[in-house]
PDB file of C-alpha atoms (C1' of nucleotides) in Angstrom:
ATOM      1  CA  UNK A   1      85.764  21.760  26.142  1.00  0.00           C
ATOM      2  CA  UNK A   2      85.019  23.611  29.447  1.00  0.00           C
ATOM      3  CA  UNK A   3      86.417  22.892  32.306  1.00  0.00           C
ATOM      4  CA  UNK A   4      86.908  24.464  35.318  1.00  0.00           C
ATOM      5  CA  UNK A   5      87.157  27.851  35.072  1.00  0.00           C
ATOM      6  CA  UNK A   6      84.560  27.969  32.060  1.00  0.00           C
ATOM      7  CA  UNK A   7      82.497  26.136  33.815  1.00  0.00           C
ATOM      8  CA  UNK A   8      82.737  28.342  36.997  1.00  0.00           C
ATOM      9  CA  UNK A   9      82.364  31.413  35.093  1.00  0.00           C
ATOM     10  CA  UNK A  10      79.126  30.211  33.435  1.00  0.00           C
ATOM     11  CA  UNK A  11      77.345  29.659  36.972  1.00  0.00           C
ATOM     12  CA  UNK A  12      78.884  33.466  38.032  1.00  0.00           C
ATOM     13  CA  UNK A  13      76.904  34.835  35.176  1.00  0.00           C
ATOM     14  CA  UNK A  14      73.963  32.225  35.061  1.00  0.00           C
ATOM     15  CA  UNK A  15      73.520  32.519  39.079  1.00  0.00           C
ATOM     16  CA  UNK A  16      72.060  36.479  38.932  1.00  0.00           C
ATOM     17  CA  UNK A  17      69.533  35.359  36.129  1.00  0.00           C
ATOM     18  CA  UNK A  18      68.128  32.563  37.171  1.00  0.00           C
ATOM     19  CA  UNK A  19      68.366  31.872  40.915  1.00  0.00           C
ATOM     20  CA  UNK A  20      65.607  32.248  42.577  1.00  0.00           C
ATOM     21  CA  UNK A  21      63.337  31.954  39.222  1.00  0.00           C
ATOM     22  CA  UNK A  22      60.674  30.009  38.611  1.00  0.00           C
ATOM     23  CA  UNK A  23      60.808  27.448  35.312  1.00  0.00           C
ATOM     24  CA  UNK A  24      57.887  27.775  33.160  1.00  0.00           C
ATOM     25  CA  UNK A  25      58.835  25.620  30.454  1.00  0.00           C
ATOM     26  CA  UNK A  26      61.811  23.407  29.678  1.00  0.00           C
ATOM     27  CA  UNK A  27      61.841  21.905  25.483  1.00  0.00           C
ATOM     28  CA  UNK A  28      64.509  19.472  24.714  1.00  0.00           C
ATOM     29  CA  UNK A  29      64.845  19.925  20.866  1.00  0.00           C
ATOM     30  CA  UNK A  30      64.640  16.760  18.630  1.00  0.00           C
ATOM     31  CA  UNK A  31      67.789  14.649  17.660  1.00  0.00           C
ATOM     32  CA  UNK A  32      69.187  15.446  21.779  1.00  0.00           C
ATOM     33  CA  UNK A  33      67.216  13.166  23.318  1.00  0.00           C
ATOM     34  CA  UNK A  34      70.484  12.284  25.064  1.00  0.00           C
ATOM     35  CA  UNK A  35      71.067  15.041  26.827  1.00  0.00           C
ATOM     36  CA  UNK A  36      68.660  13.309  29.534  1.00  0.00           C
ATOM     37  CA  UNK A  37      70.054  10.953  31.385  1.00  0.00           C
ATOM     38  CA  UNK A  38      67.838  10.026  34.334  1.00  0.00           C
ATOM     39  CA  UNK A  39      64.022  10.345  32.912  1.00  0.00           C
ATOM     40  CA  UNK A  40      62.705  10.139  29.450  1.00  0.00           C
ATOM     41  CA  UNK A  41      62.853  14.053  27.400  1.00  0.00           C
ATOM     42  CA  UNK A  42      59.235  14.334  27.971  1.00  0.00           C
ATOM     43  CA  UNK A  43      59.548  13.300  31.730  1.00  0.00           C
ATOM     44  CA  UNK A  44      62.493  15.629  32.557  1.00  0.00           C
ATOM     45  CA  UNK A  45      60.356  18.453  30.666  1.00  0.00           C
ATOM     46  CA  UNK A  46      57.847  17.721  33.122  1.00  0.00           C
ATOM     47  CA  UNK A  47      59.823  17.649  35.900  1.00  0.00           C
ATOM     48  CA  UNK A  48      61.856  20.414  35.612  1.00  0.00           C
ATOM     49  CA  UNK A  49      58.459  22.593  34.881  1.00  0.00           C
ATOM     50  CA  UNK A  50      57.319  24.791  37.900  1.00  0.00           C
ATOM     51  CA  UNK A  51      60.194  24.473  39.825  1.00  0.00           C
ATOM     52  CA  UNK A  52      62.016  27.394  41.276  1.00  0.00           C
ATOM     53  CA  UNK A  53      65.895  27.480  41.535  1.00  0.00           C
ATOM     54  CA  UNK A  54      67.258  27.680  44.987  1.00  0.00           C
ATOM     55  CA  UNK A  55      70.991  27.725  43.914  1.00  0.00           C
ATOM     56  CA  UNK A  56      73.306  27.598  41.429  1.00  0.00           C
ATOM     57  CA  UNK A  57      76.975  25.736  42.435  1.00  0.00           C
ATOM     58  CA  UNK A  58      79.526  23.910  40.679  1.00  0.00           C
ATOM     59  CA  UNK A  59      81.842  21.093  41.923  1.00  0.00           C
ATOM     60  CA  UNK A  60      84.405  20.204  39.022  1.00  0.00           C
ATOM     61  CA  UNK A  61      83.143  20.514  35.196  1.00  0.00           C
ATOM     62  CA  UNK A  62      79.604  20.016  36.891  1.00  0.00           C
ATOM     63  CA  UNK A  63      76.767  22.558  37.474  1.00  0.00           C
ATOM     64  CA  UNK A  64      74.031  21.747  40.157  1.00  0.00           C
ATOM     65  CA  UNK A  65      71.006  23.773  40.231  1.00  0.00           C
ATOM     66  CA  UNK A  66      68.636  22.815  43.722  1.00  0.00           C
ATOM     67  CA  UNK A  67      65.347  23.133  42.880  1.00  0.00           C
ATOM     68  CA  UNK A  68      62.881  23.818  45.198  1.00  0.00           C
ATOM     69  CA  UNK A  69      61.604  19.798  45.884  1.00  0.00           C
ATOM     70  CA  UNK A  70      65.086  19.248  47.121  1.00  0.00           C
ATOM     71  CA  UNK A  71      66.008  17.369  44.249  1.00  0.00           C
ATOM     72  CA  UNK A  72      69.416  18.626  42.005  1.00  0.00           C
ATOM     73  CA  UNK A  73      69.726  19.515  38.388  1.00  0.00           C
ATOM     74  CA  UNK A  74      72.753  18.662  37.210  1.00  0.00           C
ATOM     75  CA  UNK A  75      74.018  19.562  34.044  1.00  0.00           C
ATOM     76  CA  UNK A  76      77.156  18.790  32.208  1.00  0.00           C
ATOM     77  CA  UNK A  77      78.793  20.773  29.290  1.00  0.00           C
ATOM     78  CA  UNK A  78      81.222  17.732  28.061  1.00  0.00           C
ATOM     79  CA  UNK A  79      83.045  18.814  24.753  1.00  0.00           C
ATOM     80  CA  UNK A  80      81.402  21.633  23.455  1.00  0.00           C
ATOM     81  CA  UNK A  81      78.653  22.517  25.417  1.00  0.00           C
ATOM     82  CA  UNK A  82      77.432  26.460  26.316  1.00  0.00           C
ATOM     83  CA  UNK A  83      74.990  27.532  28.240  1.00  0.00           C
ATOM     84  CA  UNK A  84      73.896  31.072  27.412  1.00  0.00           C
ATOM     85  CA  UNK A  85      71.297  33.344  28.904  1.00  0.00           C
ATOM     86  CA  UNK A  86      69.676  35.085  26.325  1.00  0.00           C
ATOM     87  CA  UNK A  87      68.458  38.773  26.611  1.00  0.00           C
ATOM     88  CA  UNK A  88      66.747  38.407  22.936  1.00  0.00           C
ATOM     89  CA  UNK A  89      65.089  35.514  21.066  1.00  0.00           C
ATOM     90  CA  UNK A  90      67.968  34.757  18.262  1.00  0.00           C
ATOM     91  CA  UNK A  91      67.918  31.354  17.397  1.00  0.00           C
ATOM     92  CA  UNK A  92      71.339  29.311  17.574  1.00  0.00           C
ATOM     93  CA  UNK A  93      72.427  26.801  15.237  1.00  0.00           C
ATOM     94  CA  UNK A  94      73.386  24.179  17.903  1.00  0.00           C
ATOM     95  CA  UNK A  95      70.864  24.800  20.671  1.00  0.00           C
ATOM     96  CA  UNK A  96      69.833  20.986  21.795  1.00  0.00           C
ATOM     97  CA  UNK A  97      67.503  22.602  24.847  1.00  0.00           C
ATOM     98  CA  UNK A  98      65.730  25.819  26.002  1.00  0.00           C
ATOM     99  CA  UNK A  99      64.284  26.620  29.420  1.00  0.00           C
ATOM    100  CA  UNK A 100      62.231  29.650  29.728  1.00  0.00           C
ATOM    101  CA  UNK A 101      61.369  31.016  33.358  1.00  0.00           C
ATOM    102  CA  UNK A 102      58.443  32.426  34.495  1.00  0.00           C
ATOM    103  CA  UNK A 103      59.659  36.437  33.378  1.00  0.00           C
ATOM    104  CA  UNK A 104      60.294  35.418  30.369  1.00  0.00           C
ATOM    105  CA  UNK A 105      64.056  34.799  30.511  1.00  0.00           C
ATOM    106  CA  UNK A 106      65.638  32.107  28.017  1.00  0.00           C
ATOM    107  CA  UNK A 107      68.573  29.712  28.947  1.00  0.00           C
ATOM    108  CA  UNK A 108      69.730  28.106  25.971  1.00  0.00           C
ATOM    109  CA  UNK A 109      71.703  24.683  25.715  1.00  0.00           C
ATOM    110  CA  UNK A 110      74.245  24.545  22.961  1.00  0.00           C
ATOM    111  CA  UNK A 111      76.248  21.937  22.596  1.00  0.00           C
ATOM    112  CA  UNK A 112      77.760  21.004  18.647  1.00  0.00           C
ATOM    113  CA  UNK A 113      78.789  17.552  19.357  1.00  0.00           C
ATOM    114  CA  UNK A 114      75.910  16.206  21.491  1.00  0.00           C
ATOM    115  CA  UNK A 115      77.872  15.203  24.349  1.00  0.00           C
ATOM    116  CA  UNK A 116      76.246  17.430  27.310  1.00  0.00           C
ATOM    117  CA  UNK A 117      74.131  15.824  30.088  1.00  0.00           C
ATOM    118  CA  UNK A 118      71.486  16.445  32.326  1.00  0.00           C
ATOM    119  CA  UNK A 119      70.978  14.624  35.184  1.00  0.00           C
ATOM    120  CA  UNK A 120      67.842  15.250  37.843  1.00  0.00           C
ATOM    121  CA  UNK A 121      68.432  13.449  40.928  1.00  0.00           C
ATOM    122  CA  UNK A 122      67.819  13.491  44.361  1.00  0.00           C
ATOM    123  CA  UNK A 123      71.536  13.222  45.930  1.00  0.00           C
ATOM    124  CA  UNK A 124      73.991  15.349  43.342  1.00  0.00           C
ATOM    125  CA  UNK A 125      76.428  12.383  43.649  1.00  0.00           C
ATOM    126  CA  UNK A 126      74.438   9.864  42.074  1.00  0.00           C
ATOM    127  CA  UNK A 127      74.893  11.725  39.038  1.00  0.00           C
ATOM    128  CA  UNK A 128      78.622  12.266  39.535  1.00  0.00           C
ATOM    129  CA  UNK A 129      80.208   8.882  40.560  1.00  0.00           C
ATOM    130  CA  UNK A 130      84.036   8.567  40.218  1.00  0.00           C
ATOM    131  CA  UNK A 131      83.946  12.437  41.104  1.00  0.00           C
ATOM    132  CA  UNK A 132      86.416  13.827  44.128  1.00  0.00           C
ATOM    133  CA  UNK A 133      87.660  16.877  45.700  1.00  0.00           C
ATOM    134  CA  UNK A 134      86.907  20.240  43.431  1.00  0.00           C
ATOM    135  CA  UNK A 135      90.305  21.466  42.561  1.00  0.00           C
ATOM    136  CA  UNK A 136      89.773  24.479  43.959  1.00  0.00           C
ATOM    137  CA  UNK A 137      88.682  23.617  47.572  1.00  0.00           C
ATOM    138  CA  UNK A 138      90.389  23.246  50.715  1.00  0.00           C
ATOM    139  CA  UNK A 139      89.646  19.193  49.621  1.00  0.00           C
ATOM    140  CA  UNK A 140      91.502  18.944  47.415  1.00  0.00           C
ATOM    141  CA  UNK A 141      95.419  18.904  49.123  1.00  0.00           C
ATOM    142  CA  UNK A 142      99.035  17.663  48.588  1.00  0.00           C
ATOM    143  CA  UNK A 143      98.231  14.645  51.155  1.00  0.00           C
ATOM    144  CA  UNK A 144      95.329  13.799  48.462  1.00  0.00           C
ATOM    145  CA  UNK A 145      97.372  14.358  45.667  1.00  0.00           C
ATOM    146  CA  UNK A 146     100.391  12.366  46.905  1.00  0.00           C
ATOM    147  CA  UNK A 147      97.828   9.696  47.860  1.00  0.00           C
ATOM    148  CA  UNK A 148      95.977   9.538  45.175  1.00  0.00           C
ATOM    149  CA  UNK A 149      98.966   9.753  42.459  1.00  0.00           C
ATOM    150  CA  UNK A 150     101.126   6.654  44.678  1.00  0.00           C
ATOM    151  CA  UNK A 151      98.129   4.578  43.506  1.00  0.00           C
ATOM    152  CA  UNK A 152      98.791   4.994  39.921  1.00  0.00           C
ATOM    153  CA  UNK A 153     101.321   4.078  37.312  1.00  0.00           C
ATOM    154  CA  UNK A 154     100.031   5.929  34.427  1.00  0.00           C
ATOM    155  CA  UNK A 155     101.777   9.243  33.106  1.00  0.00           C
ATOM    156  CA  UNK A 156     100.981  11.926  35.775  1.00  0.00           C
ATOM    157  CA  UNK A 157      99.324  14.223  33.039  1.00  0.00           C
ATOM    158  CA  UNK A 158      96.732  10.695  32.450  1.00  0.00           C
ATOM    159  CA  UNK A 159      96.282  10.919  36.258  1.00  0.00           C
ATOM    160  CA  UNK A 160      95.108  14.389  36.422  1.00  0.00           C
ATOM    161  CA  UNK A 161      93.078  14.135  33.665  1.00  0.00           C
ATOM    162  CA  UNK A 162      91.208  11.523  36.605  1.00  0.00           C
ATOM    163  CA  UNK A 163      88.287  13.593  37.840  1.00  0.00           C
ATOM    164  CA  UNK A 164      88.682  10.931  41.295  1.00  0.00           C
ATOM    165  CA  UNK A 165      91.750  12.692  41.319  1.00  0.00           C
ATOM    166  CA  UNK A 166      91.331  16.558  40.944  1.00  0.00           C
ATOM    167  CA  UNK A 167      87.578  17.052  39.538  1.00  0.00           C
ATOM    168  CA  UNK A 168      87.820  19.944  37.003  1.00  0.00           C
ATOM    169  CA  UNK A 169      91.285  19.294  35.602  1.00  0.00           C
ATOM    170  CA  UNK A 170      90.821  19.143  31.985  1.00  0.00           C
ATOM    171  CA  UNK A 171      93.238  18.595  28.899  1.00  0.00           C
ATOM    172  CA  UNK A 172      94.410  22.451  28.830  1.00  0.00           C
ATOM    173  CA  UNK A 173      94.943  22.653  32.785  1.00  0.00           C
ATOM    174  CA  UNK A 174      96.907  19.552  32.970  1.00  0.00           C
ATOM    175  CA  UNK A 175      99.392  20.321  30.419  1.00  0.00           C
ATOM    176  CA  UNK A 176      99.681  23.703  32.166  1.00  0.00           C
ATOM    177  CA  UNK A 177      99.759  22.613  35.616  1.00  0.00           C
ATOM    178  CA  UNK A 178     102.510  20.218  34.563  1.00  0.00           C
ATOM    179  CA  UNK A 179     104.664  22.888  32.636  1.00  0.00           C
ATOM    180  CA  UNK A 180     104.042  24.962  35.785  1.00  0.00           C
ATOM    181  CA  UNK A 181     105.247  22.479  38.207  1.00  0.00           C
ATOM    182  CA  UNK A 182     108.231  21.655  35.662  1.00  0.00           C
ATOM    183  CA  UNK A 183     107.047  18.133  35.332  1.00  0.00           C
ATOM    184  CA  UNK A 184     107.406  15.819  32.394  1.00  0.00           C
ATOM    185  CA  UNK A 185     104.009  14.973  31.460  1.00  0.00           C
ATOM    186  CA  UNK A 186     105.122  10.919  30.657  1.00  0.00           C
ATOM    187  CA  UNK A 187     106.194  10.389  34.507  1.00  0.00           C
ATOM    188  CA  UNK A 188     105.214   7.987  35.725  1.00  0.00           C
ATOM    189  CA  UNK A 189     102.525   8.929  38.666  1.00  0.00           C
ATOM    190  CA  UNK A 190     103.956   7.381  41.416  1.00  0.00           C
ATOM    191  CA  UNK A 191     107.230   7.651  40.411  1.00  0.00           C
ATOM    192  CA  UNK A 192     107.198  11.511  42.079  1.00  0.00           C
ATOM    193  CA  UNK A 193     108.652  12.357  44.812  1.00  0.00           C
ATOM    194  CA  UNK A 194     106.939  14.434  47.512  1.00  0.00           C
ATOM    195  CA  UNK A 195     108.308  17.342  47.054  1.00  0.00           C
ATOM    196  CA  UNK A 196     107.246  17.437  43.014  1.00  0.00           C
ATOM    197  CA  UNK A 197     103.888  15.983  43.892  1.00  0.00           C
ATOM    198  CA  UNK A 198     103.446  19.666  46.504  1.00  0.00           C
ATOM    199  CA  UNK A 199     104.907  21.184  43.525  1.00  0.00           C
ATOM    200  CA  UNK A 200     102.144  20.007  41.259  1.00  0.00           C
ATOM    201  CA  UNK A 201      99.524  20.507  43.618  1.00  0.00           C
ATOM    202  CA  UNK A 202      99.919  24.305  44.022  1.00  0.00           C
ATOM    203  CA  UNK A 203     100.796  23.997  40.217  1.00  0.00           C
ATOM    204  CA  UNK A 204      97.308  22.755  39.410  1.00  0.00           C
ATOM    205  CA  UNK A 205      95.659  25.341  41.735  1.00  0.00           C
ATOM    206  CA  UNK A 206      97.572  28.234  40.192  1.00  0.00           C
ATOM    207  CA  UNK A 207      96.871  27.292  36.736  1.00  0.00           C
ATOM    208  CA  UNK A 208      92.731  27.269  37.290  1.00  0.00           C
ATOM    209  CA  UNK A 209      92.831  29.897  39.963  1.00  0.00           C
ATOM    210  CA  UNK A 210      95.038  32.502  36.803  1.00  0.00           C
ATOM    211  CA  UNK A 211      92.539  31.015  34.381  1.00  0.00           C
ATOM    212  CA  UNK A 212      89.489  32.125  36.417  1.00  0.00           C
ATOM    213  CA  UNK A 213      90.074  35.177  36.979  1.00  0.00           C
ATOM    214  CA  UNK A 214      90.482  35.985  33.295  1.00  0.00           C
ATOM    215  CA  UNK A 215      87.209  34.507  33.107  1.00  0.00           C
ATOM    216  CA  UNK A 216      88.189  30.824  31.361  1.00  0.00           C
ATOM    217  CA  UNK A 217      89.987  29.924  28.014  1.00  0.00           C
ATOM    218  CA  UNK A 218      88.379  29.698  24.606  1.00  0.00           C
ATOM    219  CA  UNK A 219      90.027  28.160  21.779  1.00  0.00           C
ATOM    220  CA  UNK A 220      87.649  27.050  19.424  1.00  0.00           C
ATOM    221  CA  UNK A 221      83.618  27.155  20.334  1.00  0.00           C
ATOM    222  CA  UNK A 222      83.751  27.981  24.448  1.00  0.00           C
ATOM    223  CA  UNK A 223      81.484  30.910  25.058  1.00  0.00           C
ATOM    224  CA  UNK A 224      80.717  32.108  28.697  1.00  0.00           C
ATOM    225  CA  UNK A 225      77.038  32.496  30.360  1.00  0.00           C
ATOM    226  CA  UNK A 226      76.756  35.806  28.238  1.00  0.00           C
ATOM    227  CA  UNK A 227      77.974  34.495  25.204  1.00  0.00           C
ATOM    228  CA  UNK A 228      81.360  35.901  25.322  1.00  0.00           C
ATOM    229  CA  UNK A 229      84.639  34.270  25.253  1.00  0.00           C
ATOM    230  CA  UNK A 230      87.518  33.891  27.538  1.00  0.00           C
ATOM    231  CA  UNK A 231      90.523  36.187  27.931  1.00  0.00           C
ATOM    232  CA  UNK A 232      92.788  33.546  28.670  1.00  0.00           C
ATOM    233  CA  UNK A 233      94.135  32.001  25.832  1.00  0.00           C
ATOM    234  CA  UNK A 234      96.633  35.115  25.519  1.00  0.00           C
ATOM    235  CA  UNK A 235      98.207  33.562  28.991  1.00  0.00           C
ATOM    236  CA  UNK A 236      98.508  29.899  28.937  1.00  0.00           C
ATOM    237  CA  UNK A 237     102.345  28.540  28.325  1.00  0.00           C
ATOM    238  CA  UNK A 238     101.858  25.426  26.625  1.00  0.00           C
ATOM    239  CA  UNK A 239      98.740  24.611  25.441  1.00  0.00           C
ATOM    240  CA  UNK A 240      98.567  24.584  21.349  1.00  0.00           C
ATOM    241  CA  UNK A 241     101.403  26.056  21.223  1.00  0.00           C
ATOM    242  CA  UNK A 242     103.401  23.738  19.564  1.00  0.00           C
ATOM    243  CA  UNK A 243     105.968  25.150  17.382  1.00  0.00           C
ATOM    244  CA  UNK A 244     106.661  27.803  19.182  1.00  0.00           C
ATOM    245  CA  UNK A 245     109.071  29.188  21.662  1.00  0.00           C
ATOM    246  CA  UNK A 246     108.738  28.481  25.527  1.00  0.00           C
ATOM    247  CA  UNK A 247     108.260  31.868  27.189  1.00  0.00           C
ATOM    248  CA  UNK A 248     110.594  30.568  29.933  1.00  0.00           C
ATOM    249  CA  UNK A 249     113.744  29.032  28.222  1.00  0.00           C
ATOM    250  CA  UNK A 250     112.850  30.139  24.280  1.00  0.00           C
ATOM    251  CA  UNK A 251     113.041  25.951  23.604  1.00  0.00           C
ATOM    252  CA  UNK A 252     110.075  25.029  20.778  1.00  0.00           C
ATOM    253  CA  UNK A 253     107.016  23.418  23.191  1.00  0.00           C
ATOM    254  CA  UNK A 254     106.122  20.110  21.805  1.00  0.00           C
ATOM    255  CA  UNK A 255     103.085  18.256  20.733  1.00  0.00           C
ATOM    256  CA  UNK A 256     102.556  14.589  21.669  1.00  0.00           C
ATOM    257  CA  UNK A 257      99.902  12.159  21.804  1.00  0.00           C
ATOM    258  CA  UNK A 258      99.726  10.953  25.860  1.00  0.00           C
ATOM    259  CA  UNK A 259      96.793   8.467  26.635  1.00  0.00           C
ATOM    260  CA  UNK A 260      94.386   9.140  23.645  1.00  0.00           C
ATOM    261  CA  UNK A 261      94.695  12.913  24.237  1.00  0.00           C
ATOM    262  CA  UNK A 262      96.925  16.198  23.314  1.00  0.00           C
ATOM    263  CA  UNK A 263      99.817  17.098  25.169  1.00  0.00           C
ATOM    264  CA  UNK A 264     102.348  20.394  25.154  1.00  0.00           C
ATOM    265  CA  UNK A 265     104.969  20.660  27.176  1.00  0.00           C
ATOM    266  CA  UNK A 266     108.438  21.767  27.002  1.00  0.00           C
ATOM    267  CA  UNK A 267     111.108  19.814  26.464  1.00  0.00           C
ATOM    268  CA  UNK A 268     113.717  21.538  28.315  1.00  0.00           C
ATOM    269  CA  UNK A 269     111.878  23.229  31.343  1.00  0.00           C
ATOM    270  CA  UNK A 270     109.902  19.677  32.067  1.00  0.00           C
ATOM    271  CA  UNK A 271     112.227  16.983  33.648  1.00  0.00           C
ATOM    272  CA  UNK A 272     110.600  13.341  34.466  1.00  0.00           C
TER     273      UNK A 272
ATOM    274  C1'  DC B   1      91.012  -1.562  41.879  1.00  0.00           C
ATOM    275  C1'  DA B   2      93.793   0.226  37.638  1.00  0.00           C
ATOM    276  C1'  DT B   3      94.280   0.480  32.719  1.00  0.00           C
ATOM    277  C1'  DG B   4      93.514   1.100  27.834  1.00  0.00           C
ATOM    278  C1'  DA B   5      90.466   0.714  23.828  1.00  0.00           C
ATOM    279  C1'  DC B   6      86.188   2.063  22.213  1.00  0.00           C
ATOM    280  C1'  DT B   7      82.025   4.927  22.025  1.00  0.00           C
ATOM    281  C1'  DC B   8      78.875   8.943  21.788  1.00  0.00           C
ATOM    282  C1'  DC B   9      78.478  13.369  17.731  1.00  0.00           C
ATOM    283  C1'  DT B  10      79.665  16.924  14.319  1.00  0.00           C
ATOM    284  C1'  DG B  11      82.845  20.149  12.498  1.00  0.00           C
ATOM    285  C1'  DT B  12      87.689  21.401  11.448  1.00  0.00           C
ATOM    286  C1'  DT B  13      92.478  20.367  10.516  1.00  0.00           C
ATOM    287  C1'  DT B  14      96.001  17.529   8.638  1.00  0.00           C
ATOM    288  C1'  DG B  15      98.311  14.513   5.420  1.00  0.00           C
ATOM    289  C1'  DC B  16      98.848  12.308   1.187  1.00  0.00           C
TER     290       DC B  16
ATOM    291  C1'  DT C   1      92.843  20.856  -5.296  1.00  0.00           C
ATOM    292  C1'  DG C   2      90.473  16.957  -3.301  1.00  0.00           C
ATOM    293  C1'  DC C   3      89.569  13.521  -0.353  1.00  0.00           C
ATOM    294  C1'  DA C   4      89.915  10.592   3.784  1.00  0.00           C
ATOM    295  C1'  DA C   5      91.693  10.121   8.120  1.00  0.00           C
ATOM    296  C1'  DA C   6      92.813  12.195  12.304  1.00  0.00           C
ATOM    297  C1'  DC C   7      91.703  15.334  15.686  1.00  0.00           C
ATOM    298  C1'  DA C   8      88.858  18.400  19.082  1.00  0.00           C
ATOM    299  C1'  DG C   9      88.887  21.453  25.916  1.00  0.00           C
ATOM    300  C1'  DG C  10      84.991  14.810  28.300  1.00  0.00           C
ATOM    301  C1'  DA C  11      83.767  10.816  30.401  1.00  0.00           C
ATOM    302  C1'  DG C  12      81.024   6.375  30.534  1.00  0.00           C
ATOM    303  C1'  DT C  13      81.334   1.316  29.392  1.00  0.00           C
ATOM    304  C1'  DC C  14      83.721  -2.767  28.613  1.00  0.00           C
ATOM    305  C1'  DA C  15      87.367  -6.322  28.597  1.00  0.00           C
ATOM    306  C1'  DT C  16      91.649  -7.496  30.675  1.00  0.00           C
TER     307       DT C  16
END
DNA sequence: CATGACTCCTGTTTGC
DNA sequence: TGCAAACAGGAGTCAT
């Protein structure tokens, strides 16, 4: 579910409560023994208890905490993860986890499906393989892009969707950055020319970069690091909105099924 | 290496 | 109306 821009504005509103706090106790809740990937629930508990939080940063969909050992706490929202700080003890039907620091503050992990991870690690890229340049950094340029794309002959809305490729693309970005850039989202990958692949480079920055400062999209369960939800679903052009008109051309945006996944695009502004 | 099917989990939407 | 199948903002594993 998050991606991006939810996941960025969860560490802008997680970073003031809990950097630089001290974790008393961390309970991973029965049935999401899942949710920890590198040590046993017990063990990451354990771990994770009496260390202080240096930082809070985010490359892609992924949050990294550095704890005070030197070692990284990564966490990972996947589908329908939240993670909410709460000001008063109200119990949530899907929280899988709870950290409480030192002063008494509660971080909650809710995730519906079950899909979130934690990772605790002592290089952040061990638990991020396959990841590459954060969409929003200076990494992450049309040289990459057009690289990266001319290695693939899957549709160029599959490619994004590659967190090697632009890590933090997710299903609703891609479909936008594609409309954006006026890009079929069946072409071919490295079937683009240069010019379309710039195109869809600043397309794909624009998209997140709107996005964020609206404070990320909710459309069904996404709710920020304060429990609120995202402004931008008023703004984004294709994205389940199937059925009705394009805001550019008034043509009706389609649905289709691309790769295993949702896609919405216009049929009229988006040229292969 | 690139690709596509399958998997994890639970709730909601769609189609007959 | 009722039920079952498909779908949901992600990504790892596996076979090819």
């Amino acid at each position: 579910m998050p991606e991006l821009p939810e996941v960025e504005t969860t560490r802008k509103q997680l970073a003031p409560a809990i950097v630089g706090q001290t974790i008393a106790t961390v309970a991973i809740h029965a049935g999401a023994e899942r949710l920890a990937m590198t040590h046993a629930p017990r063990e990451l508990e354990a771990q994770l208890s009496g260390r202080t939080i240096e930082a809070l940063t985010r490359h892609g969909k992924y949050l990294l905490a550095a704890l005070d050992d030197g070692r990284t706490w990564v966490l990972h929202l996947r589908m329908s993860g939240s993670l909410v700080v709460a000001p008063v003890d109200e119990p949530h039907r899907y929280e899988r986890a709870r950290v409480t620091f030192e002063d008494g503050t509660i971080l909650r992990f809710n995730d519906l499906r079950k899909f979130g991870t934690w990772h605790l690690v002592e290089d952040p890229r061990d638990a991020m393989p396959n990841v590459g340049p954060d969409a929003v950094s200076e990494a992450f340029t049309t040289a990459w892009l057009r690289d990266q794309l001319g290695r693939r002959s899957v549709a160029v809305k599959s490619a994004l969707l590659d967190q090697k490729v632009a890590a933090g693309v997710g299903n609703i970005y891609a479909d936008e950055a594609c409309y954006i850039a006026g890009v079929d989202p069946r072409t071919s990958a490295n079937t683009l020319g240069p010019r379309r692949v710039a195109r869809l480079h600043d397309a794909v920055v624009e998209a997140l970069e709107r996005s964020l400062t609206d404070g990320g999209t909710t459309f069904s369960n996404y709710v920020d690091g304060l429990g609120g939800e995202g402004l931008h679903k008023t703004r984004v052009h294709v994205f389940r909105r199937d059925g009705e008109p394009c805001d550019r051309c008034g043509s009706i945006i389609r649905k289709i099924r691309l790769g295993g996944r949702g896609t919405h695009y216009c049929p009229r502004c988006q040229r292969r």
